[in-house]
XYZ file of C-alpha atoms in Angstrom:
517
model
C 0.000 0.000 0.000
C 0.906 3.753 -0.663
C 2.124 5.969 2.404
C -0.819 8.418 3.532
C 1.383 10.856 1.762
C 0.712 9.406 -1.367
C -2.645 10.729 -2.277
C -4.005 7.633 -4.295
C -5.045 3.825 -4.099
C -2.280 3.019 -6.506
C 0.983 4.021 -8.301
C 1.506 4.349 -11.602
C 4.151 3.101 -13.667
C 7.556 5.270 -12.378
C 5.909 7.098 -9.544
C 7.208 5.592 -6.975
C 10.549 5.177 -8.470
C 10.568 8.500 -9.027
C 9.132 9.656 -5.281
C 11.923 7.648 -3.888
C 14.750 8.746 -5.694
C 13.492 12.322 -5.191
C 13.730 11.307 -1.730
C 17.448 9.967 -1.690
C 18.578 12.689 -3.350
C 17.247 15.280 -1.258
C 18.719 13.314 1.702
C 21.682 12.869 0.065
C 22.358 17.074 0.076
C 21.072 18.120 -3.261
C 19.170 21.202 -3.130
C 17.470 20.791 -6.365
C 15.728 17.523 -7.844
C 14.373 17.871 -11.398
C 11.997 14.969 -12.512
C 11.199 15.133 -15.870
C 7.735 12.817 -16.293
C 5.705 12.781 -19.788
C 2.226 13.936 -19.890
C 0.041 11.421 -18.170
C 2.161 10.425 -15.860
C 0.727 11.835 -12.959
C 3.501 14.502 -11.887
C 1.037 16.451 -9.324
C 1.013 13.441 -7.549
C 4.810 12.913 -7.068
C 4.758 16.946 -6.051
C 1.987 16.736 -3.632
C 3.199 13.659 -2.442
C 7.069 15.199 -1.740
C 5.033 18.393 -0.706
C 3.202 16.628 2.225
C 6.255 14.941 3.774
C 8.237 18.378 3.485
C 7.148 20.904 7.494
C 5.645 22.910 4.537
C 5.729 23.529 1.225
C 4.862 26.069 -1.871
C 3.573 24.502 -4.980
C 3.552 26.947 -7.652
C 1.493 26.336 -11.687
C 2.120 28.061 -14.053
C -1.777 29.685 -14.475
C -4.394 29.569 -12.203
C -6.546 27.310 -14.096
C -3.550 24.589 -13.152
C -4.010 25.865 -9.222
C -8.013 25.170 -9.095
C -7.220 21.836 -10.042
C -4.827 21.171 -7.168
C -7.080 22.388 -5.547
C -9.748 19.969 -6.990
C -7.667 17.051 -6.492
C -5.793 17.653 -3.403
C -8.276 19.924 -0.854
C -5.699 20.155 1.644
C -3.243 22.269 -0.329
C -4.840 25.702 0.587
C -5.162 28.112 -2.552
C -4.152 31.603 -2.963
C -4.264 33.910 -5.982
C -3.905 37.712 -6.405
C -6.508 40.567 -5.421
C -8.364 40.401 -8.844
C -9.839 36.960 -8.482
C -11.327 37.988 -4.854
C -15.184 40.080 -4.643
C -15.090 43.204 -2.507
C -17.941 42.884 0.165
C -18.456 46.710 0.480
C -18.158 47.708 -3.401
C -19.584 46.286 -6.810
C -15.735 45.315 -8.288
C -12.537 43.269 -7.319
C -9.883 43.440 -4.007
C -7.399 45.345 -6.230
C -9.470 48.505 -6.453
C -11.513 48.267 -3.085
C -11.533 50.850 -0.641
C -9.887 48.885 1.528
C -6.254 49.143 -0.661
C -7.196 53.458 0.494
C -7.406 53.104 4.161
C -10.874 52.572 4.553
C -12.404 49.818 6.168
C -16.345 48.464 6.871
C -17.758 46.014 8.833
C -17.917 43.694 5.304
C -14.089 43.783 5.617
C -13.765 41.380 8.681
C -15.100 39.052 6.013
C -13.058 39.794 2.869
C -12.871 36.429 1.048
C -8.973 37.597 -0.229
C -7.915 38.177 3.304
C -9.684 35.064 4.415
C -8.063 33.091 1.954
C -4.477 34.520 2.343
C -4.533 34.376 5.964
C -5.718 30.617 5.349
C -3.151 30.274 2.616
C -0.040 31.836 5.413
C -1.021 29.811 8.186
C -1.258 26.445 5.643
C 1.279 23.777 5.959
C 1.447 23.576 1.835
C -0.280 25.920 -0.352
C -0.089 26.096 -4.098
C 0.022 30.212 -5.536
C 0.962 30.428 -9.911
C 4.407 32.119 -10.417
C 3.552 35.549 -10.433
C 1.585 35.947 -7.334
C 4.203 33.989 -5.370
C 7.133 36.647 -7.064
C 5.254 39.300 -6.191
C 4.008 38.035 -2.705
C 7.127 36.838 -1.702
C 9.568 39.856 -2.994
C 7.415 42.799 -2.473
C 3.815 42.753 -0.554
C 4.923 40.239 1.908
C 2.482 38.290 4.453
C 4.042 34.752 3.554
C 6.680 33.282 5.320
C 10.188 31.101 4.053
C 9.047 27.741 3.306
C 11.320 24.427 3.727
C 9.805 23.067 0.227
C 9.344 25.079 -2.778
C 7.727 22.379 -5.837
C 7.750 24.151 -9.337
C 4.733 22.636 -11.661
C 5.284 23.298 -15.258
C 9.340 24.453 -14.335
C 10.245 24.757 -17.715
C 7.983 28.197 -17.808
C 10.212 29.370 -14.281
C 12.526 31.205 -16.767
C 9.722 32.978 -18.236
C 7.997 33.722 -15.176
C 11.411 35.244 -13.861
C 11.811 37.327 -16.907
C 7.953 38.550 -16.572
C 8.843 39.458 -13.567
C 11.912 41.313 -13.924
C 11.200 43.095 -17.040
C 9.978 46.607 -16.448
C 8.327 49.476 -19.031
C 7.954 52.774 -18.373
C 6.181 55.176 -21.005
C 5.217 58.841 -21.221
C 1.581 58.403 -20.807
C 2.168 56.407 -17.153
C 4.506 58.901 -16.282
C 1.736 61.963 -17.082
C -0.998 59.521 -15.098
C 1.106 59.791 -12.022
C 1.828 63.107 -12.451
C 5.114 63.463 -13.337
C 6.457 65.544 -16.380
C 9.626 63.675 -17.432
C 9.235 62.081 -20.821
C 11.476 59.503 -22.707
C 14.374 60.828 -24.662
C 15.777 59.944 -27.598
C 19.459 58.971 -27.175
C 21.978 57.647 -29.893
C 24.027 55.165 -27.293
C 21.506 52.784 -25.558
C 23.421 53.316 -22.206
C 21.441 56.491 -21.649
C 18.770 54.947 -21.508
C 19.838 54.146 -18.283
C 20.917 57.241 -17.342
C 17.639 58.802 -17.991
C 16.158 55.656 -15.574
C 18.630 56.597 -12.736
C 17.609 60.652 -12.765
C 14.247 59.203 -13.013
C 13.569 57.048 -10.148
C 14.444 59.653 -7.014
C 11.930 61.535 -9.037
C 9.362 58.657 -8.855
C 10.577 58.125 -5.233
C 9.593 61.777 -4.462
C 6.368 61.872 -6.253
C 5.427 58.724 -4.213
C 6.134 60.611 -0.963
C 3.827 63.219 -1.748
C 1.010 60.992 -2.366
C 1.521 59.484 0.240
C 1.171 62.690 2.808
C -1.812 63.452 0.141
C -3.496 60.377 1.547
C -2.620 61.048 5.200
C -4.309 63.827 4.979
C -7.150 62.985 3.186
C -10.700 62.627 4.763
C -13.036 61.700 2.030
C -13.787 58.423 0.633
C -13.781 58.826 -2.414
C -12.436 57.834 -6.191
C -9.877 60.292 -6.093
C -8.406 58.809 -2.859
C -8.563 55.150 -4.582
C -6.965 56.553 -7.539
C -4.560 58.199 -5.472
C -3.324 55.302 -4.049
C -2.818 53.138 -6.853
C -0.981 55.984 -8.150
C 1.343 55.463 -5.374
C 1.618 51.607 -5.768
C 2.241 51.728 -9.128
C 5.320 54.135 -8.257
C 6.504 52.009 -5.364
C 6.096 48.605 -7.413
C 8.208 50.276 -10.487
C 10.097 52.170 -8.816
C 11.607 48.616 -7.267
C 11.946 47.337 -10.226
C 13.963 50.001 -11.468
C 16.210 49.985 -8.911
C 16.365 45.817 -9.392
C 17.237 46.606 -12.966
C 20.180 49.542 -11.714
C 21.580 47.450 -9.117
C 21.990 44.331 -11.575
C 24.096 46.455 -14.294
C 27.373 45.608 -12.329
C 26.464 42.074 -13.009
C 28.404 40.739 -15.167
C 25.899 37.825 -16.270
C 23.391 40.127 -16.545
C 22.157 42.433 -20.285
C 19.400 44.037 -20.956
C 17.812 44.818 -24.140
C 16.300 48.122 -24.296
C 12.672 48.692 -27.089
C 11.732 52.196 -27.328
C 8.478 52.811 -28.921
C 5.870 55.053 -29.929
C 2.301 54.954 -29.110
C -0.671 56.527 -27.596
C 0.324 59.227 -25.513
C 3.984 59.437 -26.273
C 6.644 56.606 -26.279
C 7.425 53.646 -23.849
C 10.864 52.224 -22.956
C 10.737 48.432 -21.834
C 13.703 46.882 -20.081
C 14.418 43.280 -20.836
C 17.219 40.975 -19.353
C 18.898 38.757 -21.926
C 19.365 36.121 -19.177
C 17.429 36.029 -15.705
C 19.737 33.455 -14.044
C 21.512 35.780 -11.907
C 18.023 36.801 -10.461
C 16.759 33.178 -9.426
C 18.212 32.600 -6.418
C 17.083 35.797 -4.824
C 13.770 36.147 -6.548
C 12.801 32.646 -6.921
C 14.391 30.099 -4.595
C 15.749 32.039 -2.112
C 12.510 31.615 0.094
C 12.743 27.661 0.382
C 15.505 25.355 1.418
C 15.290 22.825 -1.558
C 13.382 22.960 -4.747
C 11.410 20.123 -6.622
C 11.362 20.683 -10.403
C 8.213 19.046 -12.192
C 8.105 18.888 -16.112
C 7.495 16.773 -19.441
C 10.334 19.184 -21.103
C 13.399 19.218 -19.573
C 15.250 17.749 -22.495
C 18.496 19.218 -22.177
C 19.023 19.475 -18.036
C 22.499 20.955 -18.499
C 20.635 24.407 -20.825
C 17.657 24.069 -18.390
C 19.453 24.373 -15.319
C 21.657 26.879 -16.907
C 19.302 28.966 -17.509
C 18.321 29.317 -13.974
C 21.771 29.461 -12.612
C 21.933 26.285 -10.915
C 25.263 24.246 -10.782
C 25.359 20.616 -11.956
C 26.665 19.559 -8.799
C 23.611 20.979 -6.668
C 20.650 18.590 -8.965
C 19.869 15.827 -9.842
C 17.590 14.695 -11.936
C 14.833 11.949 -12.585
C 13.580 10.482 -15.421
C 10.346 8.545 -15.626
C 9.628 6.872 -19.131
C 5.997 7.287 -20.712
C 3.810 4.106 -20.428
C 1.780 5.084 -23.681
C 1.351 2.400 -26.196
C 3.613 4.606 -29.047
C 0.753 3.208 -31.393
C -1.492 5.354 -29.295
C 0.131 8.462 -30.231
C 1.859 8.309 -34.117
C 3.539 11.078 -34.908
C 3.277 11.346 -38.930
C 5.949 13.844 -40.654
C 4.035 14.914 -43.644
C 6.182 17.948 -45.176
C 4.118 20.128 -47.346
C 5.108 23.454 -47.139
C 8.196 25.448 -46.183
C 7.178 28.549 -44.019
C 10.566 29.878 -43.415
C 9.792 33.766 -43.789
C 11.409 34.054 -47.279
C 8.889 31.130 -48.180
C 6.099 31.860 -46.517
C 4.186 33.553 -48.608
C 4.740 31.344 -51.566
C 3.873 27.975 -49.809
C 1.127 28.784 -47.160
C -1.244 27.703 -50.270
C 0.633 24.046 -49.994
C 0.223 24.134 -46.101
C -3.605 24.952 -47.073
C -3.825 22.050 -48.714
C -2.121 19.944 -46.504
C -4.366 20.884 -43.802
C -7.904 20.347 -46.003
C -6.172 16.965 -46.766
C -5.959 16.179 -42.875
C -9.352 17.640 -42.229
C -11.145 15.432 -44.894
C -9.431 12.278 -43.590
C -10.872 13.275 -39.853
C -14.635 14.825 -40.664
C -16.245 13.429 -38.376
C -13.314 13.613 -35.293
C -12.717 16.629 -33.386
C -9.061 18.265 -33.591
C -6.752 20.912 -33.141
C -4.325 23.016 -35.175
C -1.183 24.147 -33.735
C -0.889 27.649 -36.039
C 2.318 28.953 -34.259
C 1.522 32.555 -35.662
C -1.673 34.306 -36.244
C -1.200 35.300 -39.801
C -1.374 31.307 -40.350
C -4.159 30.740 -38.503
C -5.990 33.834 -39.689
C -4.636 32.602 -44.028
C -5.675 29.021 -42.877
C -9.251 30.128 -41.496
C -9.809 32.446 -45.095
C -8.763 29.547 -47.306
C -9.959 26.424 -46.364
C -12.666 24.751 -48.173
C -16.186 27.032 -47.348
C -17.250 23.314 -46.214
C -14.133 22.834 -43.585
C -14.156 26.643 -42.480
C -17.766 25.813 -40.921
C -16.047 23.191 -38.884
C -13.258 26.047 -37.437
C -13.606 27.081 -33.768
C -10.439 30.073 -33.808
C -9.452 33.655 -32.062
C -7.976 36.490 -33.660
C -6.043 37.410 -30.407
C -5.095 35.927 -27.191
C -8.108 37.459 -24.987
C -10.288 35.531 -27.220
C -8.371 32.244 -26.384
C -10.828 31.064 -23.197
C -13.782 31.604 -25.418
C -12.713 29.597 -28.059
C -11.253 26.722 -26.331
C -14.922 26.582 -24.098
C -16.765 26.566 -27.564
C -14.322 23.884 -29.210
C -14.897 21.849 -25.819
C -18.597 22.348 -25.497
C -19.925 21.764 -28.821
C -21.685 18.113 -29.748
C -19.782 18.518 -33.112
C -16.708 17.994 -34.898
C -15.230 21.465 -34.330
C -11.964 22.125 -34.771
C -9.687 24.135 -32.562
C -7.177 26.272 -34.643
C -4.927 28.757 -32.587
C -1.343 29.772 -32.374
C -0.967 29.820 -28.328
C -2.493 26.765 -26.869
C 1.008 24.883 -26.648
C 0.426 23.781 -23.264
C -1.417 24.390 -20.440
C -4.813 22.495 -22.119
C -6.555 19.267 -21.918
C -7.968 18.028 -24.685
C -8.504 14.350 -23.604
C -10.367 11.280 -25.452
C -13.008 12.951 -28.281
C -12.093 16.247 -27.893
C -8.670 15.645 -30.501
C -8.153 12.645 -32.252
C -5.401 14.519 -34.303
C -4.112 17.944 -34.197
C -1.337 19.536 -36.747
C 1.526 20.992 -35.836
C 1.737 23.729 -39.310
C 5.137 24.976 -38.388
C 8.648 24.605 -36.229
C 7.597 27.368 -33.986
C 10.801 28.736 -33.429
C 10.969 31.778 -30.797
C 10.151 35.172 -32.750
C 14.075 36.324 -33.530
C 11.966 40.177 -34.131
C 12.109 39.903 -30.563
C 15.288 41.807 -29.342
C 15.620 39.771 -26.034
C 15.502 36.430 -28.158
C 17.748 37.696 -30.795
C 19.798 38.503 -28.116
C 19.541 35.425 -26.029
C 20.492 33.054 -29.080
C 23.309 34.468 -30.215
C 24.634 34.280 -26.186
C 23.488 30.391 -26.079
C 22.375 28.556 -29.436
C 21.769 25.611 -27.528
C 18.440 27.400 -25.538
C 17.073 28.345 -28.543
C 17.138 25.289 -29.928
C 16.132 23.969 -26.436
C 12.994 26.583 -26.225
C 12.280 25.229 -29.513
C 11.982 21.657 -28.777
C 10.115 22.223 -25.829
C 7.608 23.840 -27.665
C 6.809 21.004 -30.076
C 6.940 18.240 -27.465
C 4.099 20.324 -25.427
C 1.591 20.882 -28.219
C 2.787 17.184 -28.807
C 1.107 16.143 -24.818
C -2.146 18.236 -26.064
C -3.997 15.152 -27.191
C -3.272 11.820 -25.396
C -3.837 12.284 -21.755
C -3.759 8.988 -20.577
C -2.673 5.109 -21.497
C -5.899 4.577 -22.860
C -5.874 7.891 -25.344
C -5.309 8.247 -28.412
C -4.758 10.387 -31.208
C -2.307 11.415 -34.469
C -0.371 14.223 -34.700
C 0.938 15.432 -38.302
C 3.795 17.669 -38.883
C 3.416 19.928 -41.442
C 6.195 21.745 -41.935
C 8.816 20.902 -44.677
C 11.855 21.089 -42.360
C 10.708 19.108 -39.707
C 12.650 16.227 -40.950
C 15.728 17.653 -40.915
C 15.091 19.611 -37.436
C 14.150 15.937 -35.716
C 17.471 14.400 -37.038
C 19.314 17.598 -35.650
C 17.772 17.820 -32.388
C 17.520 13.820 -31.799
C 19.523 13.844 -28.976
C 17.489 16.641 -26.915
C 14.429 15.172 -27.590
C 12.594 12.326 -25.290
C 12.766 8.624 -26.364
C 9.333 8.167 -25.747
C 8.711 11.066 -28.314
C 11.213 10.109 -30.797
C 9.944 6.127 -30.375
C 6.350 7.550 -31.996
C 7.538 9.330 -35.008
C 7.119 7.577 -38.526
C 9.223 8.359 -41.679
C 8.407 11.061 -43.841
C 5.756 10.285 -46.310
């Protein structure tokens, strides 16, 4: 029988293997253990499992749709998210803009169901938050104490919490919001840039004082005293990162790209580190004793722990193999079209047609498309057959992604979910895909300057990001042993990039791939 830690009748295959060697190596002095399960395998288990045995623990996911079903499956994890997703008692909106966050406070407030929950949440043994509530918690508001336990869900997306986290914008139109007149130069060398940031923030510092004996002073309750105060948050809460951002320049591990832009109002300046591992330990881990790492995508441990500044010597790391019959789950390399951007425009007809081809052979089978970009989706959802288009469940931008994804799920017919961002992060189990298409290598966008940047420091993480990326959509459709669905890949130089990348990807991914029709 399973410990009472363990919080089901039964294992499945390489749990407990993995639970115990999780185990020795903690004992054994590692700080970090990295288990790298497929989808399916039942990871939340192993975390919750590790979490329960730890004098307490944070699990963090990487959204909160991933924390409500902890939450689900586990009720004695507390849960704790950020104001937004808590009712005010005393006014007709949210806990970030009740009256509350100015000062005032009702009888309603003994009862405020954010305060309830986060004084539930402190006082919890183990308590699962998503990345950037526990960043933010943990760094800045505060209210949570260190932990001995910190389990990462979905740890390949720490790097890009981090680097959500530590990126900062400021712009001309925030700047006249908060009443201050400075605006954002134009400067030939990008280091003044900087410059203008570090005669800027003792300004922001000052400004924040003011409102601050504003508010001490005032008596009324009104809008103008809520507004007043998230005036001054927002200059606190940037005005930290700025400094993070000045303090880190005598790092040498540490560049920053720098995007000026223009829009409404004026321009915008947005700060971007090239690499965020210098900022893990403090930011990230630096509030637990030892850290479980939970993912179907390490690949390549050495670029993943890298990238988070961890030495070799201070992991190790587990590897459970996927039980899925590998006839379950074929992958079939069709190339059809080459969507390189010199190509693109001259072969997005073939992809067309290698997508109607797929549709016909599945018309009566729900299914996803993996776009990567929205001008594909949005060419693929003009130009398909009128009678295929009717059959398209899509979004034209990533607000509209929930709404989509609850249509594709709810309807009684064989819809068709076509997006570029669903990756990971969704369940589309048993009828609801018995295919999906990956259209295109979805490299990271190079037209970003922080990716550009971050390649040409490390190849090896691009390539790495990249992999990741098509092994997730990859776990979108078989969810279990008993699943099953195709996946085709579309794009013309996806046999070449699985020979090239053969040794970073999983043998349990590589072991369903058939030869290139």
């Amino acid at each position: 029988m399973p410990p009472t830690t363990f919080p089901f009748k039964s294992y499945r295959k390489g749990q407990l293997e993995a639970i115990d060697e999780a185990r020795a190596a903690f004992a054994g002095g590692k700080r970090f253990v990295v288990v790298e399960a497929p989808t399916g395998s039942g990871k939340s288990a192993i975390a919750v499992t590790l979490a329960r045995e730890a004098v307490s623990s944070y699990v963090l996911t990487a959204q909160k749709i991933l924390q409500d079903q902890y939450f689900r499956d586990f009720p004695d994890l507390a849960l704790m998210k950020g104001r937004a997703n808590y009712d005010c008692l005393v006014a007709p909106t949210h806990a970030a803009a009740a009256p509350c966050i100015a000062g005032r406070r009702f009888t309603q407030c003994d009862d405020c169901p954010y305060f309830t929950a986060k004084d539930v949440a402190s006082a919890a043994s183990n308590t699962v938050l998503n990345y950037a509530y526990y960043l933010a918690e943990l760094n800045y508001s505060g209210g949570f104490a260190p932990r001995e336990l910190l389990v990462l869900d979905e740890a390949h997306n720490a790097e890009a919490a981090l680097m959500g986290f530590v990126q900062v914008s400021v712009s001309d139109a925030a700047l006249t919001r908060v009443g201050l007149t400075d605006r954002i130069p134009h400067v030939q060398e990008r280091l003044g840039y900087f410059d203008f940031i570090e005669e800027l923030l003792p300004r922001m510092l000052g400004r924040s004082r003011e409102v601050e004996l504003e508010l001490r002073q005032g008596k009324s309750e009104s809008d103008v005293e809520l507004a007043a105060l998230q005036t001054k948050q927002w200059l606190d809460n940037q005005g930290s990162r700025l400094r993070l951002l000045l303090d880190s320049l005598d790092d040498e591990l540490v560049d920053w790209t720098v995007e000026r832009r223009q829009e409404d109002g004026g321009h915008s300046l947005t700060f971007k580190p090239v690499r965020v591992a210098s900022f893990a330990e403090p930011l990230l881990f630096g509030f637990c004793e030892r850290v479980l790492m939970l993912s179907a995508t390490i690949l390549d441990p050495n670029t993943y722990l890298a990238s988070l500044g961890i030495e070799p010597d201070d992991a190790a790391v587990v590897r459970v193999a996927s039980d899925f019959p590998a006839e379950n789950r074929p992958i079939v390399v069709r190339p059809a079209a080459k969507l390189t951007r010199h190509h693109l425009d001259r072969d997005l007809p073939r992809l067309v047609a290698a997508v109607a081809q797929v549709l016909d052979d599945h018309a009566e089978e729900k299914g996803v498309i993996h776009a990567h970009s929205y001008r594909i989706s949005r060419h693929l959802a003009a130009n398909l057959p009128r009678h295929q288009r009717s059959r398209l469940v899509t979004h034209d931008n990533a607000a509209g992604r929930d709404t989509a994804l609850h249509a594709h799920v709810r309807s009684s017919e064989p819809t068709v979910l076509l997006t570029p961002s669903m990756t990971e992060g969704i369940d589309l189990a048993d009828e609801l895909s018995r295919w999906q298409i990956i259209c295109k290598i979805p490299y990271p966008y190079l037209g970003d300057p922080q990716i550009s940047a971050r390649r040409d420091l490390d190849p090896a993480w691009y390539d790495w990001r990249t992999c990741l990326t098509v092994v997730q959509a990859y776990g979108r459709s078989v969810r279990s042993r008993d699943d099953f669905a195709v996946t085709y890949l579309l794009d013309a130089d996806f046999p070449s990039f699985l020979r090239r990348q053969r040794a970073r990807l999983p043998e349990w991914f590589l072991e369903a791939v058939r030869p290139p029709e």
